[in-house]
Short mmCIF file of N, CA and C in Angstrom, two decimals:
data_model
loop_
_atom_site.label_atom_id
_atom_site.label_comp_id
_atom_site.label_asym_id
_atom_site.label_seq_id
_atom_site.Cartn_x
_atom_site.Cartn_y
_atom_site.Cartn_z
N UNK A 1 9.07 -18.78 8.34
CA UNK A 1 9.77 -19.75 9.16
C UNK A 1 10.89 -20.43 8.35
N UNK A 2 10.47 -21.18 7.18
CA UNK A 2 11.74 -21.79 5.85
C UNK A 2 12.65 -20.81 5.94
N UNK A 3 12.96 -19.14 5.83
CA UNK A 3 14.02 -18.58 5.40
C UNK A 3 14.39 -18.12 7.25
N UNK A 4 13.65 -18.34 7.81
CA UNK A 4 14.98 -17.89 9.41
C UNK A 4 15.53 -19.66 9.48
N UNK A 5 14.70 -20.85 9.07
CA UNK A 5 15.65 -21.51 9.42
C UNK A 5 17.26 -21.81 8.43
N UNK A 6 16.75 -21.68 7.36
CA UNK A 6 17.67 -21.42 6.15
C UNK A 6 18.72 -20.22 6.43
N UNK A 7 18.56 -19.08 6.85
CA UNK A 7 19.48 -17.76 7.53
C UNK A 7 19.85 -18.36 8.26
N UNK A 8 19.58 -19.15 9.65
CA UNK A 8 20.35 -19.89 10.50
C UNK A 8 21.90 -20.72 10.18
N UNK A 9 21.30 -21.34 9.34
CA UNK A 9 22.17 -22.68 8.42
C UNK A 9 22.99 -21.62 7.71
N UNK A 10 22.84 -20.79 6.87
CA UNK A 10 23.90 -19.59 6.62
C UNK A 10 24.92 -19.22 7.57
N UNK A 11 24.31 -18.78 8.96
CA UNK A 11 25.13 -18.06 9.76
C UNK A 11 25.97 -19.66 10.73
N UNK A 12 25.74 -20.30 10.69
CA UNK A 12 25.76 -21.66 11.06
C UNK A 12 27.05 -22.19 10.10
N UNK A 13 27.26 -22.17 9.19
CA UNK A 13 28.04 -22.71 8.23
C UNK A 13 29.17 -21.60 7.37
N UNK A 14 28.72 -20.24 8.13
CA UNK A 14 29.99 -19.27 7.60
C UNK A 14 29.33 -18.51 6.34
N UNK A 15 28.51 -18.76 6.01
CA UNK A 15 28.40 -18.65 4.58
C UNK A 15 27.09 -16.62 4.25
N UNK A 16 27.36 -16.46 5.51
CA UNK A 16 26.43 -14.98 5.64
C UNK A 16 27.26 -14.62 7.13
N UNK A 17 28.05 -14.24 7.41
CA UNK A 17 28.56 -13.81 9.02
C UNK A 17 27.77 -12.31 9.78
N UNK A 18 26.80 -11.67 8.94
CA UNK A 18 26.47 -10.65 9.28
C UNK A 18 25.08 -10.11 8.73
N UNK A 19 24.30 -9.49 8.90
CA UNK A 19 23.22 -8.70 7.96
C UNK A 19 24.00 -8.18 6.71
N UNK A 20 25.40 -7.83 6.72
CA UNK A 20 25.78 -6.62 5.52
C UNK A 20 26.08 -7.54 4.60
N UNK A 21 26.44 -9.50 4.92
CA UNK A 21 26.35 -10.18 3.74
C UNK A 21 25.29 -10.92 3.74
N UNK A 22 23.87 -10.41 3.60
CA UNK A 22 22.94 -11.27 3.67
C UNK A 22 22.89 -10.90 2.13
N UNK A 23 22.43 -12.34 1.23
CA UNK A 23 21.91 -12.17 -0.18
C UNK A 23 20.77 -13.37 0.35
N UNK A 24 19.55 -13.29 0.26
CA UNK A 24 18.57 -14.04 -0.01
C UNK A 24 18.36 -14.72 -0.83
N UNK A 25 19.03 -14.78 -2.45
CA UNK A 25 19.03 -15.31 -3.43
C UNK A 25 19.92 -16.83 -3.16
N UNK A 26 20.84 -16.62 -2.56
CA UNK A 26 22.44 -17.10 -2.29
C UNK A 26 21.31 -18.63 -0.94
N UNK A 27 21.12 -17.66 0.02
CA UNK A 27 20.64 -18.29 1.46
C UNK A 27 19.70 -19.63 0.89
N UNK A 28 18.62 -19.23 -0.18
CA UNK A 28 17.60 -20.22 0.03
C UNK A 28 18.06 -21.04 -1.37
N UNK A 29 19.01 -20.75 -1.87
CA UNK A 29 19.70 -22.50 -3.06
C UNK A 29 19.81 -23.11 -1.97
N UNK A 30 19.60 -24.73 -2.71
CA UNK A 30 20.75 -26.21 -2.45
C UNK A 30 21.47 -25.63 -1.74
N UNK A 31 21.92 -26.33 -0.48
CA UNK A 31 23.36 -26.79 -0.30
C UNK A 31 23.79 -27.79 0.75
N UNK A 32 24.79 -28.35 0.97
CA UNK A 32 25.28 -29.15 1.88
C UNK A 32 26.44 -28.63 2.59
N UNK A 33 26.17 -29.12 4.15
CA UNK A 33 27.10 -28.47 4.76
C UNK A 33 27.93 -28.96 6.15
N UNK A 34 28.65 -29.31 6.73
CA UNK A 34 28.87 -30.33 7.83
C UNK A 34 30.14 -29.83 8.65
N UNK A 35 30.05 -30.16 10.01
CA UNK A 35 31.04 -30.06 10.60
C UNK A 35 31.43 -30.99 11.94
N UNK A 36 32.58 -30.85 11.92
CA UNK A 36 33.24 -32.21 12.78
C UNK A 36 32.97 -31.65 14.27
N UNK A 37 32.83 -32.61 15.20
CA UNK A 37 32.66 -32.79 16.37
C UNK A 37 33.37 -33.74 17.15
N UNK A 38 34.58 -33.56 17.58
CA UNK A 38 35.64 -34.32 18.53
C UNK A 38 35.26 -34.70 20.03
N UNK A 39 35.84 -35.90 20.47
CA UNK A 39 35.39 -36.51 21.48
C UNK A 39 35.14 -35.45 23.04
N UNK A 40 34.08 -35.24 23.49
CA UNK A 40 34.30 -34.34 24.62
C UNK A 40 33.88 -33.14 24.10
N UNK A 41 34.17 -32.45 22.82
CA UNK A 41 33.38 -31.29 22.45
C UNK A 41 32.23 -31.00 22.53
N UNK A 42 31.61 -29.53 22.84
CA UNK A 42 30.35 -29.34 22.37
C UNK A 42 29.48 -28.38 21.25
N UNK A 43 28.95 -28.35 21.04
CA UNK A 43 28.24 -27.83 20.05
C UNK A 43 26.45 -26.95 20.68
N UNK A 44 26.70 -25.65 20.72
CA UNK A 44 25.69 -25.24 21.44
C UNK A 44 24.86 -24.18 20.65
N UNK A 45 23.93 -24.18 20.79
CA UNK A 45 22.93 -22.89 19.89
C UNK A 45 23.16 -22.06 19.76
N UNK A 46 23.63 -21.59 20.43
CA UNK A 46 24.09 -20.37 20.53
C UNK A 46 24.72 -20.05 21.73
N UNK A 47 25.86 -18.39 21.85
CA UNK A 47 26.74 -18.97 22.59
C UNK A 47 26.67 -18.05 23.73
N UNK A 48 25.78 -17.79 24.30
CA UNK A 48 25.20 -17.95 26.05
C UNK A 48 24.81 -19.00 26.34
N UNK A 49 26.14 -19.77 27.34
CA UNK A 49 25.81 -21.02 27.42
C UNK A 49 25.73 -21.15 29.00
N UNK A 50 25.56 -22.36 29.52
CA UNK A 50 25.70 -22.45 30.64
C UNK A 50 27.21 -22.74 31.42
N UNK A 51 27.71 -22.49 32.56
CA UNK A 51 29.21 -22.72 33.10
C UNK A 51 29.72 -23.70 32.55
N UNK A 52 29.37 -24.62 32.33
CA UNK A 52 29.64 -26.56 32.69
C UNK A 52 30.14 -26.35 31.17
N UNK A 53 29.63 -25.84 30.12
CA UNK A 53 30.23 -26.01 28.84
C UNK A 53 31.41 -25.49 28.30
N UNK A 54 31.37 -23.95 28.70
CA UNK A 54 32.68 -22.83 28.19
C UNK A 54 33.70 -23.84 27.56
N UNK A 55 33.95 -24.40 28.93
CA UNK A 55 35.53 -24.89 28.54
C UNK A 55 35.47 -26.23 26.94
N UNK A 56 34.38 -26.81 27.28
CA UNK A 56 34.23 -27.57 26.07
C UNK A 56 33.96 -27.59 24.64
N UNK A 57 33.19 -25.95 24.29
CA UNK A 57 32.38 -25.43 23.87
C UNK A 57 33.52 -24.67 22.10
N UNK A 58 32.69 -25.48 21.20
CA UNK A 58 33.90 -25.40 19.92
C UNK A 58 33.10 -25.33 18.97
N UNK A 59 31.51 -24.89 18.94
CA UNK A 59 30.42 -24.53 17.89
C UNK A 59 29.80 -24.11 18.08
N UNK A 60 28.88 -23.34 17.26
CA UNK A 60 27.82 -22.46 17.79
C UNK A 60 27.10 -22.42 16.62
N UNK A 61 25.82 -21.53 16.12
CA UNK A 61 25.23 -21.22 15.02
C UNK A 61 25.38 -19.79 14.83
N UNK A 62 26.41 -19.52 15.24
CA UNK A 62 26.90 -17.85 15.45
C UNK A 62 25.68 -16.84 15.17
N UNK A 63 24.48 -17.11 15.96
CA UNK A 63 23.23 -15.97 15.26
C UNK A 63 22.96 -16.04 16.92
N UNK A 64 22.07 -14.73 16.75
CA UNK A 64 20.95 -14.35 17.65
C UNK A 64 19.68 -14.90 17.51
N UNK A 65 19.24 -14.36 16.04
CA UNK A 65 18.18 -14.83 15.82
C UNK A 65 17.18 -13.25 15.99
N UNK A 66 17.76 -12.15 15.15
CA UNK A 66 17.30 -10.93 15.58
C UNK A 66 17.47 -10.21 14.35
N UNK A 67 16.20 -9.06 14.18
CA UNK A 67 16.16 -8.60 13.23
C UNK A 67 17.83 -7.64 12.41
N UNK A 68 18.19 -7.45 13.47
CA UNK A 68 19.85 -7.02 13.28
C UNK A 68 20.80 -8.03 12.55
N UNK A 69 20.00 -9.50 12.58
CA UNK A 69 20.58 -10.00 11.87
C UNK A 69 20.32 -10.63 10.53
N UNK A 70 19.35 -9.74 10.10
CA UNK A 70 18.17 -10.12 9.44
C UNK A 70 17.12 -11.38 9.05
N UNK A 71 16.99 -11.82 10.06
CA UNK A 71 15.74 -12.82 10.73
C UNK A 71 14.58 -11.78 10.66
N UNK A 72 13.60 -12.85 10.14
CA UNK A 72 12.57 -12.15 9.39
C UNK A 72 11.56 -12.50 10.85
N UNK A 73 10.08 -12.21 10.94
CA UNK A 73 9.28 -12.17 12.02
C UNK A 73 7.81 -12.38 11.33
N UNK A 74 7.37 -13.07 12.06
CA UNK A 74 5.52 -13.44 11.62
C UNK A 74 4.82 -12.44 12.40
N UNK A 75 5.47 -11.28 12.85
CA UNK A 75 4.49 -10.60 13.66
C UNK A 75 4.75 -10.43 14.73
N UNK A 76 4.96 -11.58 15.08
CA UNK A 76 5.03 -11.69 16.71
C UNK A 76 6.03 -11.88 17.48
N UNK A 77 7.10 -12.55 16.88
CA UNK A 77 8.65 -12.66 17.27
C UNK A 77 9.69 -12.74 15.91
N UNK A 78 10.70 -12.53 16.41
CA UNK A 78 11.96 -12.38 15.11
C UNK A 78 12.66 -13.68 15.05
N UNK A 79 13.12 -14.45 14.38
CA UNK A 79 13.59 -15.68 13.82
C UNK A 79 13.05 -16.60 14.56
N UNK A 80 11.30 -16.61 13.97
CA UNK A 80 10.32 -17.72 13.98
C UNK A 80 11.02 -19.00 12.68
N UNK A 81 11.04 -20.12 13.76
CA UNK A 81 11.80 -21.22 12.84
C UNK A 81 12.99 -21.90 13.60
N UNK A 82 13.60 -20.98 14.37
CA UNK A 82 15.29 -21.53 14.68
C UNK A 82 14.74 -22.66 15.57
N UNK A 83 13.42 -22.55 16.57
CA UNK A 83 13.43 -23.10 17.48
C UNK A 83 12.84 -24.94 16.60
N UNK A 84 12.37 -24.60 15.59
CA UNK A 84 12.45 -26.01 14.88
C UNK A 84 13.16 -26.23 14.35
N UNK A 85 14.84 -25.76 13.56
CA UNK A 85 16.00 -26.17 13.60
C UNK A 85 16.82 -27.20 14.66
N UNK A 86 16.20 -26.46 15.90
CA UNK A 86 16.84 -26.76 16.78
C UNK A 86 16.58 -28.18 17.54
N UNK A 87 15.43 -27.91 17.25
CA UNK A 87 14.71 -29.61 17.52
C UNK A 87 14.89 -30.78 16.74
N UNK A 88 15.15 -30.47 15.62
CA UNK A 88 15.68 -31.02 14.08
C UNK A 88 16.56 -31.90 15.03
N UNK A 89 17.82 -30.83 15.44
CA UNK A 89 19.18 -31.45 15.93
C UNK A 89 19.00 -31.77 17.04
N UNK A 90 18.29 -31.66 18.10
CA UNK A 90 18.08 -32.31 19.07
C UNK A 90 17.47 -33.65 19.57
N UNK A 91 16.98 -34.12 17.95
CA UNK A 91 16.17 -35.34 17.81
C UNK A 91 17.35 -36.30 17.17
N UNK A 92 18.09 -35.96 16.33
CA UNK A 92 19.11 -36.51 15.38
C UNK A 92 20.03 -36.60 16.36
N UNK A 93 20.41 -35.90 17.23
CA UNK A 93 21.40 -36.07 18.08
C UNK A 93 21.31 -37.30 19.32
N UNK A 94 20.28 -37.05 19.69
CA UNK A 94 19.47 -38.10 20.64
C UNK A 94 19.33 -39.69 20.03
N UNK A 95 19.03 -39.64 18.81
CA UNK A 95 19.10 -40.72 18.19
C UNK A 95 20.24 -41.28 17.73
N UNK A 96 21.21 -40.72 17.89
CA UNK A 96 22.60 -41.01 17.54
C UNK A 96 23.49 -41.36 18.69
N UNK A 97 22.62 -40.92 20.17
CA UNK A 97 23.26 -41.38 21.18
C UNK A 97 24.05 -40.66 21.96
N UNK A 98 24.46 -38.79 21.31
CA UNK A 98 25.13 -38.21 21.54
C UNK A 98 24.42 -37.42 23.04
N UNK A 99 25.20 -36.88 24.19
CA UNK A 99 25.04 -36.08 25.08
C UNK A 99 24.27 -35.11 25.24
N UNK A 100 23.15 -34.73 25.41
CA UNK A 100 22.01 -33.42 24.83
C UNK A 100 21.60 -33.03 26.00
N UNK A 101 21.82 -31.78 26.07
CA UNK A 101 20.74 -31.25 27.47
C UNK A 101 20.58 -29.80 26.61
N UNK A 102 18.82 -29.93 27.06
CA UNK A 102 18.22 -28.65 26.11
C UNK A 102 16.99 -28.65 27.43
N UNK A 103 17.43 -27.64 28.49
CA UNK A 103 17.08 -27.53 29.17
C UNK A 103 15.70 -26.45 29.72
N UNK A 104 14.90 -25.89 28.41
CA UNK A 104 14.09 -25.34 28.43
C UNK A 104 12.86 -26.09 26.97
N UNK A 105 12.32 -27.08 27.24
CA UNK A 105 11.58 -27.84 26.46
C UNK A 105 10.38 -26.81 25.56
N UNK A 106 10.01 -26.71 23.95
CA UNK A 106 9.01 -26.07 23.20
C UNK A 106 7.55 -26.72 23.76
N UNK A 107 7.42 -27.43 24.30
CA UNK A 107 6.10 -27.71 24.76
C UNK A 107 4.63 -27.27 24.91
N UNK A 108 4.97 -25.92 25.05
CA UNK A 108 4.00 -24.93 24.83
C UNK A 108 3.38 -24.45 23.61
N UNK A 109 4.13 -24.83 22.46
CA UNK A 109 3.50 -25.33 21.21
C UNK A 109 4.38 -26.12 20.23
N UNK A 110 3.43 -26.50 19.32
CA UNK A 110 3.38 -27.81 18.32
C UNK A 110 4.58 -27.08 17.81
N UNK A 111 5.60 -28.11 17.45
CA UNK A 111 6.80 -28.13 16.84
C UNK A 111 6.41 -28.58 15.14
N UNK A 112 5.89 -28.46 14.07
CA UNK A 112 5.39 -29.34 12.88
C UNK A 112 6.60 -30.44 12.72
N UNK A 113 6.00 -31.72 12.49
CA UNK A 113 6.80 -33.06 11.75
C UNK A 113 7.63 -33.13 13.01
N UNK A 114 7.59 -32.48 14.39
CA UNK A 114 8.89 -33.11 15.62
C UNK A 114 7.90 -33.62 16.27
N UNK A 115 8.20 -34.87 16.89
CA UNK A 115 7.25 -35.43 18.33
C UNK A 115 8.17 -34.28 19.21
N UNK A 116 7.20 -34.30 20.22
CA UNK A 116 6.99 -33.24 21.08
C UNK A 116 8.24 -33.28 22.03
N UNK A 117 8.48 -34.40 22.23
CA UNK A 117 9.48 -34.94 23.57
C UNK A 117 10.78 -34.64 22.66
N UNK A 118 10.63 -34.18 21.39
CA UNK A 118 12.21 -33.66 21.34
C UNK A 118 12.17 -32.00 20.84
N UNK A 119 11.28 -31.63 21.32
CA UNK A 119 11.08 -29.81 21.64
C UNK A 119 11.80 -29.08 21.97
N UNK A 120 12.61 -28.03 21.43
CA UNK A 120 13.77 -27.06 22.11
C UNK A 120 13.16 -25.79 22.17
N UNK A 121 13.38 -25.06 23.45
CA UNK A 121 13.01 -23.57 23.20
C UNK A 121 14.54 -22.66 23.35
N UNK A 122 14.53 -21.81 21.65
CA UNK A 122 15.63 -21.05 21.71
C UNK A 122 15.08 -19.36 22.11
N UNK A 123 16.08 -19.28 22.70
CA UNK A 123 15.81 -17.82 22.90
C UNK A 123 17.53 -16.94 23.19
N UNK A 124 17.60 -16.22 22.07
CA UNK A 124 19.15 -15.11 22.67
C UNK A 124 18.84 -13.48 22.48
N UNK A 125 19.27 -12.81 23.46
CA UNK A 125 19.47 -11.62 23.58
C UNK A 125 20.60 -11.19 23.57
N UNK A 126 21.37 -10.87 22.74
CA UNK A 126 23.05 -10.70 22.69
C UNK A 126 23.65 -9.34 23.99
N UNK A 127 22.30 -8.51 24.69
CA UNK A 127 22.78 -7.63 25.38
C UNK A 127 21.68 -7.82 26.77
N UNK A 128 21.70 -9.19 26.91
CA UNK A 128 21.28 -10.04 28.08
C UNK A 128 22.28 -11.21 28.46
N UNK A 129 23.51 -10.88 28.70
CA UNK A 129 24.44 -12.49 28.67
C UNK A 129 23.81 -12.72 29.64
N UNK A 130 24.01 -14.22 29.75
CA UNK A 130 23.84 -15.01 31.04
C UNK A 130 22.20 -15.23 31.11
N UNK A 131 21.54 -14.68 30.56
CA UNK A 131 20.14 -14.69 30.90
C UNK A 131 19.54 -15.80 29.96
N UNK A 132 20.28 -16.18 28.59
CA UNK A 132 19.67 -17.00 27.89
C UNK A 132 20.02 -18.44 27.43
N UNK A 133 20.72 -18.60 28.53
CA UNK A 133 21.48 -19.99 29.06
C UNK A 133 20.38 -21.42 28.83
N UNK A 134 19.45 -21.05 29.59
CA UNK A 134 18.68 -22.16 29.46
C UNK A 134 17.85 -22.33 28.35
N UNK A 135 17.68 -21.40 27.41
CA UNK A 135 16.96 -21.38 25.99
C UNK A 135 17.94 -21.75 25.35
N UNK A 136 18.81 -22.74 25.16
CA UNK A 136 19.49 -23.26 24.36
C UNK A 136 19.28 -24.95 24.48
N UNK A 137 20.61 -25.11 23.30
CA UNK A 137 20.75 -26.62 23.34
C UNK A 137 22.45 -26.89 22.91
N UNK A 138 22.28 -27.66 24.31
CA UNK A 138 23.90 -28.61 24.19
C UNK A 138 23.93 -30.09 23.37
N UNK A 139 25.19 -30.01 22.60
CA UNK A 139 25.29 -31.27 22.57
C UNK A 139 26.50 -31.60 22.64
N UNK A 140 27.18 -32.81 23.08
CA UNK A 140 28.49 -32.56 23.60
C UNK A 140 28.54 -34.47 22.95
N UNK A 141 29.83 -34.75 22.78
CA UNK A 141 30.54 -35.63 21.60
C UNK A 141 30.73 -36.66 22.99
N UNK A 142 29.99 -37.55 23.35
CA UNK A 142 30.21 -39.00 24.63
C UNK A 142 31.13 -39.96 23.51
N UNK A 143 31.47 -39.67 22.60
CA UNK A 143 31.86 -41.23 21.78
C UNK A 143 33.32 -41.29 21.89
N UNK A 144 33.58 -42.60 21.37
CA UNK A 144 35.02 -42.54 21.83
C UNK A 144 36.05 -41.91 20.52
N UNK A 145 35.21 -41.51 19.58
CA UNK A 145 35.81 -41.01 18.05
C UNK A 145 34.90 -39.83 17.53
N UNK A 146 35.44 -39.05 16.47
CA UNK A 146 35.09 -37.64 16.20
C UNK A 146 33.55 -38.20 15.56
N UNK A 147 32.93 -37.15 15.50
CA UNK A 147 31.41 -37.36 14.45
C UNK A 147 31.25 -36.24 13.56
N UNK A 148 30.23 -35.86 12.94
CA UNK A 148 29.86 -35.18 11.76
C UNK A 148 28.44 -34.87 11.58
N UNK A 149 28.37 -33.39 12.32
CA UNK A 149 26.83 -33.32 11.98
C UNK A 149 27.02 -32.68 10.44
N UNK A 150 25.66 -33.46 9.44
CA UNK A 150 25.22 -32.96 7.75
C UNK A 150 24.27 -32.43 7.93
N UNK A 151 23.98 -31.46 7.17
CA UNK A 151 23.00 -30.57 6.83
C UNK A 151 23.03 -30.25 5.39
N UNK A 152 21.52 -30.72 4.79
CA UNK A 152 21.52 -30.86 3.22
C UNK A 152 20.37 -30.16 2.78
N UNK A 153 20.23 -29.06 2.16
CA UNK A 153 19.06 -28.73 1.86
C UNK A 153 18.88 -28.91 0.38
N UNK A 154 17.52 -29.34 0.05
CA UNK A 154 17.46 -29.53 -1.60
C UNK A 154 15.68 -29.98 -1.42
N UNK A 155 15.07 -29.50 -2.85
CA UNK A 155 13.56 -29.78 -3.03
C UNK A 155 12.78 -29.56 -1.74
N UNK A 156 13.07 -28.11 -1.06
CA UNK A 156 12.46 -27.35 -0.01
C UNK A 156 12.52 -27.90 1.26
N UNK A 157 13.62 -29.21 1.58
CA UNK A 157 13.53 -29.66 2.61
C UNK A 157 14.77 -30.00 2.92
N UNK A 158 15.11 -29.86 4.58
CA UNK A 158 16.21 -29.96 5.49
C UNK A 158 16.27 -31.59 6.06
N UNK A 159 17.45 -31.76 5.68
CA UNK A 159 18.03 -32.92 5.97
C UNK A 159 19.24 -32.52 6.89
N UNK A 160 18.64 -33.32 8.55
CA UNK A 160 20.10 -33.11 9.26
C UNK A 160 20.61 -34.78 9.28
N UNK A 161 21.72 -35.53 9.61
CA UNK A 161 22.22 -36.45 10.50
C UNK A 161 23.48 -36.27 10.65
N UNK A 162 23.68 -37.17 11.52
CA UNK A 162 24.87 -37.22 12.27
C UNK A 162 25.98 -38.52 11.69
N UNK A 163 27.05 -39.08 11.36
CA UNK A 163 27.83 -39.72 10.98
C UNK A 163 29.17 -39.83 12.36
N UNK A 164 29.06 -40.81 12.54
CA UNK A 164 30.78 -41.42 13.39
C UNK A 164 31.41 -41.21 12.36
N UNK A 165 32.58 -40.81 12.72
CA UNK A 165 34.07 -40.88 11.63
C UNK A 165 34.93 -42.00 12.57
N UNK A 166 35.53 -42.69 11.37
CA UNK A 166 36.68 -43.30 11.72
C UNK A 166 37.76 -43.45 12.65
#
């Protein structure tokens, strides 16, 4: 689960765009990583989204979340983890006040260290468009000035928040 959410944050931040630059060595160092979010923008899990966003729609975590992209699997599904990434940011976001609709809730099981009520279920099929719309998560910029989601990894643990800019 640590290295699909860590591969995420790779493909998320530019820093692996494909399986053919995956280094595992590279993925699970330190690092810090952030990007701006302008008033009205959104920022979505991935990018089968729903209508209402397209036009707003200026981030993504550019992954599937599939062994093609080398997301690893417990057996039972392939990039076990994203969906507690995703809750990460869906809790930080919520608490920050920002716009969130994550319209298919994890409820069906324990998220570790998330209360439940901020549960995301991700799900993409890159040769299913349209079908995985509601397994995502929006978040879209209500403020009247740009923000900054951080992402810090160091001593085996993920640090997200969010920052107003000036």
């Amino acid at each position: 689960m640590k290295n699909n959410i860590l591969l995420n944050l790779a493909y998320l931040s530019d820093k692996v765009t494909s399986k053919k630059d995956l280094n595992w060595e590279e993925v699970i160092k330190p690092f810090q990583y952030e990007f701006k979010l302008d008033p009205g923008k959104t920022f979505s899990f991935h990018d089968d989204v729903l209508t209402k966003y397209k036009n707003s729609l200026v981030k993504t975590t550019n992954a599937h979340f599939n062994a093609g992209e080398g997301f690893k699997t417990d057996g039972y599904l392939f990039g076990d983890g994203v969906c507690h990434l995703a809750s990460l940011i869906n809790w930080v976001a919520k608490d920050a006040g920002l716009e969130v609709e994550a319209p298919t809730s994890h409820d069906f099981a324990n998220i570790p260290d998330v209360p439940r009520e901020y549960g995301v279920s991700i799900y993409s099929n890159p040769y299913s468009a349209g079908s995985n719309t509601r397994q995502n998560l929006y978040i879209t910029n209500n403020k009247g000035k740009s923000i900054t989601f951080k992402f810090a990894y160091q001593n085996n643990k993920v640090k997200v928040s969010v920052v107003e800019l000036n």
